[in-house]
């Protein structure tokens, strides 16, 4: 059995990462000009909210009664930078660039806990599935950026 305190700390970190993703994608959707991009960003934001909720359930089950449901200061700064670039004319490409940066960050954090193999199997399975989705989204964001450069 994995160390309970370690598991709660890992979950708290990943919850923060998921909330940052939720907030970042929601913010990107609010600024996106392309309606299809806005719809995609909204959908990813909702998926990241579900990620956070699922992880919060595990943390509560492990005894963490007051799970922090906000994102990180780093995430807030990243969103502010994205807003600034967008307002200075960066447009939808700058939004996608920021989503790519954020998901690369998320991928690293998820991989850290997947690779150390110290979490209970049910939690590990959930974060593996979430990490797979993040990688798929990251690939899609990169493809969207390439398509926009060609067009």
JSON list of C-alpha atoms in Angstrom, two decimals:
[
{"chain": "A", "resi": 1, "resn": "UNK", "atom": "CA", "xyz": [0.00, 0.00, 0.00]},
{"chain": "A", "resi": 2, "resn": "UNK", "atom": "CA", "xyz": [1.31, 3.39, -0.96]},
{"chain": "A", "resi": 3, "resn": "UNK", "atom": "CA", "xyz": [2.07, 5.97, 1.68]},
{"chain": "A", "resi": 4, "resn": "UNK", "atom": "CA", "xyz": [-1.21, 7.82, 2.31]},
{"chain": "A", "resi": 5, "resn": "UNK", "atom": "CA", "xyz": [0.42, 11.22, 2.88]},
{"chain": "A", "resi": 6, "resn": "UNK", "atom": "CA", "xyz": [2.42, 10.87, -0.34]},
{"chain": "A", "resi": 7, "resn": "UNK", "atom": "CA", "xyz": [-0.77, 9.93, -2.23]},
{"chain": "A", "resi": 8, "resn": "UNK", "atom": "CA", "xyz": [-2.68, 12.94, -0.87]},
{"chain": "A", "resi": 9, "resn": "UNK", "atom": "CA", "xyz": [0.20, 15.28, -1.76]},
{"chain": "A", "resi": 10, "resn": "UNK", "atom": "CA", "xyz": [0.38, 13.83, -5.28]},
{"chain": "A", "resi": 11, "resn": "UNK", "atom": "CA", "xyz": [-3.37, 14.20, -5.69]},
{"chain": "A", "resi": 12, "resn": "UNK", "atom": "CA", "xyz": [-3.28, 17.80, -4.48]},
{"chain": "A", "resi": 13, "resn": "UNK", "atom": "CA", "xyz": [-0.58, 18.63, -7.03]},
{"chain": "A", "resi": 14, "resn": "UNK", "atom": "CA", "xyz": [-2.48, 16.97, -9.87]},
{"chain": "A", "resi": 15, "resn": "UNK", "atom": "CA", "xyz": [-5.75, 18.62, -8.80]},
{"chain": "A", "resi": 16, "resn": "UNK", "atom": "CA", "xyz": [-4.00, 21.98, -9.04]},
{"chain": "A", "resi": 17, "resn": "UNK", "atom": "CA", "xyz": [-2.67, 21.06, -12.50]},
{"chain": "A", "resi": 18, "resn": "UNK", "atom": "CA", "xyz": [-6.16, 19.97, -13.61]},
{"chain": "A", "resi": 19, "resn": "UNK", "atom": "CA", "xyz": [-7.73, 23.18, -12.26]},
{"chain": "A", "resi": 20, "resn": "UNK", "atom": "CA", "xyz": [-5.08, 25.23, -14.06]},
{"chain": "A", "resi": 21, "resn": "UNK", "atom": "CA", "xyz": [-6.01, 23.41, -17.26]},
{"chain": "A", "resi": 22, "resn": "UNK", "atom": "CA", "xyz": [-9.70, 23.93, -16.64]},
{"chain": "A", "resi": 23, "resn": "UNK", "atom": "CA", "xyz": [-9.21, 27.66, -16.05]},
{"chain": "A", "resi": 24, "resn": "UNK", "atom": "CA", "xyz": [-6.73, 28.06, -18.91]},
{"chain": "A", "resi": 25, "resn": "UNK", "atom": "CA", "xyz": [-8.93, 26.38, -21.49]},
{"chain": "A", "resi": 26, "resn": "UNK", "atom": "CA", "xyz": [-11.99, 28.30, -20.26]},
{"chain": "A", "resi": 27, "resn": "UNK", "atom": "CA", "xyz": [-10.08, 31.57, -20.50]},
{"chain": "A", "resi": 28, "resn": "UNK", "atom": "CA", "xyz": [-8.84, 30.63, -23.98]},
{"chain": "A", "resi": 29, "resn": "UNK", "atom": "CA", "xyz": [-12.41, 29.90, -25.07]},
{"chain": "A", "resi": 30, "resn": "UNK", "atom": "CA", "xyz": [-13.51, 33.33, -23.87]},
{"chain": "A", "resi": 31, "resn": "UNK", "atom": "CA", "xyz": [-10.87, 35.00, -26.08]},
{"chain": "A", "resi": 32, "resn": "UNK", "atom": "CA", "xyz": [-10.95, 32.74, -29.15]},
{"chain": "A", "resi": 33, "resn": "UNK", "atom": "CA", "xyz": [-12.28, 34.26, -32.35]},
{"chain": "A", "resi": 34, "resn": "UNK", "atom": "CA", "xyz": [-12.94, 31.00, -34.21]},
{"chain": "A", "resi": 35, "resn": "UNK", "atom": "CA", "xyz": [-16.25, 29.45, -33.05]},
{"chain": "A", "resi": 36, "resn": "UNK", "atom": "CA", "xyz": [-14.98, 25.89, -33.60]},
{"chain": "A", "resi": 37, "resn": "UNK", "atom": "CA", "xyz": [-11.86, 26.60, -31.56]},
{"chain": "A", "resi": 38, "resn": "UNK", "atom": "CA", "xyz": [-14.02, 28.13, -28.83]},
{"chain": "A", "resi": 39, "resn": "UNK", "atom": "CA", "xyz": [-16.17, 24.98, -28.74]},
{"chain": "A", "resi": 40, "resn": "UNK", "atom": "CA", "xyz": [-13.07, 22.75, -28.53]},
{"chain": "A", "resi": 41, "resn": "UNK", "atom": "CA", "xyz": [-11.54, 24.84, -25.73]},
{"chain": "A", "resi": 42, "resn": "UNK", "atom": "CA", "xyz": [-14.80, 24.79, -23.76]},
{"chain": "A", "resi": 43, "resn": "UNK", "atom": "CA", "xyz": [-15.02, 21.00, -24.09]},
{"chain": "A", "resi": 44, "resn": "UNK", "atom": "CA", "xyz": [-11.45, 20.54, -22.85]},
{"chain": "A", "resi": 45, "resn": "UNK", "atom": "CA", "xyz": [-12.13, 22.91, -19.94]},
{"chain": "A", "resi": 46, "resn": "UNK", "atom": "CA", "xyz": [-15.09, 20.77, -18.88]},
{"chain": "A", "resi": 47, "resn": "UNK", "atom": "CA", "xyz": [-13.02, 17.58, -19.20]},
{"chain": "A", "resi": 48, "resn": "UNK", "atom": "CA", "xyz": [-10.29, 19.08, -16.97]},
{"chain": "A", "resi": 49, "resn": "UNK", "atom": "CA", "xyz": [-12.93, 20.02, -14.39]},
{"chain": "A", "resi": 50, "resn": "UNK", "atom": "CA", "xyz": [-13.99, 16.37, -14.35]},
{"chain": "A", "resi": 51, "resn": "UNK", "atom": "CA", "xyz": [-10.33, 15.32, -13.96]},
{"chain": "A", "resi": 52, "resn": "UNK", "atom": "CA", "xyz": [-10.04, 17.56, -10.90]},
{"chain": "A", "resi": 53, "resn": "UNK", "atom": "CA", "xyz": [-13.32, 16.27, -9.47]},
{"chain": "A", "resi": 54, "resn": "UNK", "atom": "CA", "xyz": [-12.25, 12.66, -9.87]},
{"chain": "A", "resi": 55, "resn": "UNK", "atom": "CA", "xyz": [-8.92, 13.36, -8.17]},
{"chain": "A", "resi": 56, "resn": "UNK", "atom": "CA", "xyz": [-10.65, 15.30, -5.40]},
{"chain": "A", "resi": 57, "resn": "UNK", "atom": "CA", "xyz": [-12.83, 12.25, -4.69]},
{"chain": "A", "resi": 58, "resn": "UNK", "atom": "CA", "xyz": [-9.71, 10.14, -4.14]},
{"chain": "A", "resi": 59, "resn": "UNK", "atom": "CA", "xyz": [-8.19, 12.80, -1.86]},
{"chain": "A", "resi": 60, "resn": "UNK", "atom": "CA", "xyz": [-11.37, 12.93, 0.25]},
{"chain": "A", "resi": 61, "resn": "UNK", "atom": "CA", "xyz": [-11.44, 9.14, 0.42]},
{"chain": "A", "resi": 62, "resn": "UNK", "atom": "CA", "xyz": [-7.87, 9.25, 1.75]},
{"chain": "A", "resi": 63, "resn": "UNK", "atom": "CA", "xyz": [-8.89, 11.68, 4.50]},
{"chain": "A", "resi": 64, "resn": "UNK", "atom": "CA", "xyz": [-8.32, 15.12, 2.95]},
{"chain": "A", "resi": 65, "resn": "UNK", "atom": "CA", "xyz": [-11.51, 16.92, 3.96]},
{"chain": "A", "resi": 66, "resn": "UNK", "atom": "CA", "xyz": [-10.68, 20.39, 2.65]},
{"chain": "A", "resi": 67, "resn": "UNK", "atom": "CA", "xyz": [-9.40, 19.93, -0.89]},
{"chain": "A", "resi": 68, "resn": "UNK", "atom": "CA", "xyz": [-8.18, 23.18, -2.47]},
{"chain": "A", "resi": 69, "resn": "UNK", "atom": "CA", "xyz": [-10.31, 23.69, -5.56]},
{"chain": "A", "resi": 70, "resn": "UNK", "atom": "CA", "xyz": [-8.37, 26.60, -7.04]},
{"chain": "A", "resi": 71, "resn": "UNK", "atom": "CA", "xyz": [-5.51, 26.51, -9.47]},
{"chain": "A", "resi": 72, "resn": "UNK", "atom": "CA", "xyz": [-1.98, 27.68, -8.86]},
{"chain": "A", "resi": 73, "resn": "UNK", "atom": "CA", "xyz": [-0.46, 31.14, -8.89]},
{"chain": "A", "resi": 74, "resn": "UNK", "atom": "CA", "xyz": [1.75, 29.98, -11.76]},
{"chain": "A", "resi": 75, "resn": "UNK", "atom": "CA", "xyz": [-1.39, 29.04, -13.72]},
{"chain": "A", "resi": 76, "resn": "UNK", "atom": "CA", "xyz": [-2.94, 32.46, -13.05]},
{"chain": "A", "resi": 77, "resn": "UNK", "atom": "CA", "xyz": [0.22, 34.19, -14.27]},
{"chain": "A", "resi": 78, "resn": "UNK", "atom": "CA", "xyz": [0.26, 31.99, -17.38]},
{"chain": "A", "resi": 79, "resn": "UNK", "atom": "CA", "xyz": [-3.38, 32.94, -18.13]},
{"chain": "A", "resi": 80, "resn": "UNK", "atom": "CA", "xyz": [-2.52, 36.61, -17.67]},
{"chain": "A", "resi": 81, "resn": "UNK", "atom": "CA", "xyz": [0.34, 36.28, -20.14]},
{"chain": "A", "resi": 82, "resn": "UNK", "atom": "CA", "xyz": [-1.98, 34.55, -22.61]},
{"chain": "A", "resi": 83, "resn": "UNK", "atom": "CA", "xyz": [-4.52, 37.38, -22.23]},
{"chain": "A", "resi": 84, "resn": "UNK", "atom": "CA", "xyz": [-1.83, 39.98, -22.85]},
{"chain": "A", "resi": 85, "resn": "UNK", "atom": "CA", "xyz": [-0.52, 38.22, -25.98]},
{"chain": "A", "resi": 86, "resn": "UNK", "atom": "CA", "xyz": [-4.06, 37.82, -27.30]},
{"chain": "A", "resi": 87, "resn": "UNK", "atom": "CA", "xyz": [-4.90, 41.47, -26.64]},
{"chain": "A", "resi": 88, "resn": "UNK", "atom": "CA", "xyz": [-1.73, 42.54, -28.43]},
{"chain": "A", "resi": 89, "resn": "UNK", "atom": "CA", "xyz": [-2.91, 40.82, -31.58]},
{"chain": "A", "resi": 90, "resn": "UNK", "atom": "CA", "xyz": [-1.65, 37.27, -31.11]},
{"chain": "A", "resi": 91, "resn": "UNK", "atom": "CA", "xyz": [-5.10, 35.89, -31.80]},
{"chain": "A", "resi": 92, "resn": "UNK", "atom": "CA", "xyz": [-6.10, 32.26, -31.79]},
{"chain": "A", "resi": 93, "resn": "UNK", "atom": "CA", "xyz": [-2.56, 31.05, -32.48]},
{"chain": "A", "resi": 94, "resn": "UNK", "atom": "CA", "xyz": [-1.30, 32.63, -29.26]},
{"chain": "A", "resi": 95, "resn": "UNK", "atom": "CA", "xyz": [-4.13, 30.92, -27.40]},
{"chain": "A", "resi": 96, "resn": "UNK", "atom": "CA", "xyz": [-3.18, 27.55, -28.89]},
{"chain": "A", "resi": 97, "resn": "UNK", "atom": "CA", "xyz": [0.48, 28.22, -28.10]},
{"chain": "A", "resi": 98, "resn": "UNK", "atom": "CA", "xyz": [-0.42, 28.82, -24.46]},
{"chain": "A", "resi": 99, "resn": "UNK", "atom": "CA", "xyz": [-2.56, 25.66, -24.35]},
{"chain": "A", "resi": 100, "resn": "UNK", "atom": "CA", "xyz": [0.40, 23.71, -25.74]},
{"chain": "A", "resi": 101, "resn": "UNK", "atom": "CA", "xyz": [2.69, 25.10, -23.05]},
{"chain": "A", "resi": 102, "resn": "UNK", "atom": "CA", "xyz": [0.17, 24.36, -20.30]},
{"chain": "A", "resi": 103, "resn": "UNK", "atom": "CA", "xyz": [-0.47, 20.80, -21.47]},
{"chain": "A", "resi": 104, "resn": "UNK", "atom": "CA", "xyz": [3.26, 20.10, -21.77]},
{"chain": "A", "resi": 105, "resn": "UNK", "atom": "CA", "xyz": [3.55, 21.19, -18.13]},
{"chain": "A", "resi": 106, "resn": "UNK", "atom": "CA", "xyz": [0.59, 18.99, -17.15]},
{"chain": "A", "resi": 107, "resn": "UNK", "atom": "CA", "xyz": [2.04, 16.00, -19.01]},
{"chain": "A", "resi": 108, "resn": "UNK", "atom": "CA", "xyz": [5.32, 16.30, -17.07]},
{"chain": "A", "resi": 109, "resn": "UNK", "atom": "CA", "xyz": [3.52, 16.36, -13.72]},
{"chain": "A", "resi": 110, "resn": "UNK", "atom": "CA", "xyz": [1.33, 13.40, -14.53]},
{"chain": "A", "resi": 111, "resn": "UNK", "atom": "CA", "xyz": [4.30, 11.39, -15.83]},
{"chain": "A", "resi": 112, "resn": "UNK", "atom": "CA", "xyz": [6.21, 12.05, -12.62]},
{"chain": "A", "resi": 113, "resn": "UNK", "atom": "CA", "xyz": [3.58, 10.18, -10.60]},
{"chain": "A", "resi": 114, "resn": "UNK", "atom": "CA", "xyz": [2.94, 7.52, -13.21]},
{"chain": "A", "resi": 115, "resn": "UNK", "atom": "CA", "xyz": [6.63, 6.67, -13.46]},
{"chain": "A", "resi": 116, "resn": "UNK", "atom": "CA", "xyz": [7.37, 6.56, -9.73]},
{"chain": "A", "resi": 117, "resn": "UNK", "atom": "CA", "xyz": [4.67, 3.89, -9.28]},
{"chain": "A", "resi": 118, "resn": "UNK", "atom": "CA", "xyz": [4.04, 4.81, -5.62]},
{"chain": "A", "resi": 119, "resn": "UNK", "atom": "CA", "xyz": [0.30, 5.43, -5.82]},
{"chain": "A", "resi": 120, "resn": "UNK", "atom": "CA", "xyz": [-2.49, 2.93, -5.20]},
{"chain": "A", "resi": 121, "resn": "UNK", "atom": "CA", "xyz": [-3.52, 1.04, -8.33]},
{"chain": "A", "resi": 122, "resn": "UNK", "atom": "CA", "xyz": [-6.96, 2.66, -8.69]},
{"chain": "A", "resi": 123, "resn": "UNK", "atom": "CA", "xyz": [-5.50, 6.17, -8.48]},
{"chain": "A", "resi": 124, "resn": "UNK", "atom": "CA", "xyz": [-2.66, 5.23, -10.80]},
{"chain": "A", "resi": 125, "resn": "UNK", "atom": "CA", "xyz": [-5.13, 3.92, -13.37]},
{"chain": "A", "resi": 126, "resn": "UNK", "atom": "CA", "xyz": [-7.11, 7.17, -13.22]},
{"chain": "A", "resi": 127, "resn": "UNK", "atom": "CA", "xyz": [-4.08, 9.40, -13.64]},
{"chain": "A", "resi": 128, "resn": "UNK", "atom": "CA", "xyz": [-2.80, 7.20, -16.50]},
{"chain": "A", "resi": 129, "resn": "UNK", "atom": "CA", "xyz": [-6.13, 7.65, -18.28]},
{"chain": "A", "resi": 130, "resn": "UNK", "atom": "CA", "xyz": [-6.10, 11.39, -17.63]},
{"chain": "A", "resi": 131, "resn": "UNK", "atom": "CA", "xyz": [-2.50, 11.64, -18.83]},
{"chain": "A", "resi": 132, "resn": "UNK", "atom": "CA", "xyz": [-3.44, 9.81, -22.03]},
{"chain": "A", "resi": 133, "resn": "UNK", "atom": "CA", "xyz": [-6.20, 12.32, -22.64]},
{"chain": "A", "resi": 134, "resn": "UNK", "atom": "CA", "xyz": [-3.82, 15.22, -21.98]},
{"chain": "A", "resi": 135, "resn": "UNK", "atom": "CA", "xyz": [-1.34, 13.82, -24.51]},
{"chain": "A", "resi": 136, "resn": "UNK", "atom": "CA", "xyz": [-4.15, 13.40, -27.05]},
{"chain": "A", "resi": 137, "resn": "UNK", "atom": "CA", "xyz": [-5.26, 16.99, -26.48]},
{"chain": "A", "resi": 138, "resn": "UNK", "atom": "CA", "xyz": [-1.68, 18.21, -26.74]},
{"chain": "A", "resi": 139, "resn": "UNK", "atom": "CA", "xyz": [-1.30, 16.40, -30.07]},
{"chain": "A", "resi": 140, "resn": "UNK", "atom": "CA", "xyz": [-4.56, 17.93, -31.31]},
{"chain": "A", "resi": 141, "resn": "UNK", "atom": "CA", "xyz": [-3.51, 21.44, -30.23]},
{"chain": "A", "resi": 142, "resn": "UNK", "atom": "CA", "xyz": [-0.18, 21.04, -32.04]},
{"chain": "A", "resi": 143, "resn": "UNK", "atom": "CA", "xyz": [-1.99, 19.83, -35.17]},
{"chain": "A", "resi": 144, "resn": "UNK", "atom": "CA", "xyz": [-4.36, 22.80, -35.02]},
{"chain": "A", "resi": 145, "resn": "UNK", "atom": "CA", "xyz": [-1.42, 25.17, -34.80]},
{"chain": "A", "resi": 146, "resn": "UNK", "atom": "CA", "xyz": [0.26, 23.53, -37.82]},
{"chain": "A", "resi": 147, "resn": "UNK", "atom": "CA", "xyz": [-2.98, 23.71, -39.83]},
{"chain": "A", "resi": 148, "resn": "UNK", "atom": "CA", "xyz": [-3.36, 27.41, -39.04]},
{"chain": "A", "resi": 149, "resn": "UNK", "atom": "CA", "xyz": [0.19, 28.14, -40.18]},
{"chain": "A", "resi": 150, "resn": "UNK", "atom": "CA", "xyz": [-0.40, 26.36, -43.50]},
{"chain": "A", "resi": 151, "resn": "UNK", "atom": "CA", "xyz": [-3.72, 28.12, -44.12]}
]
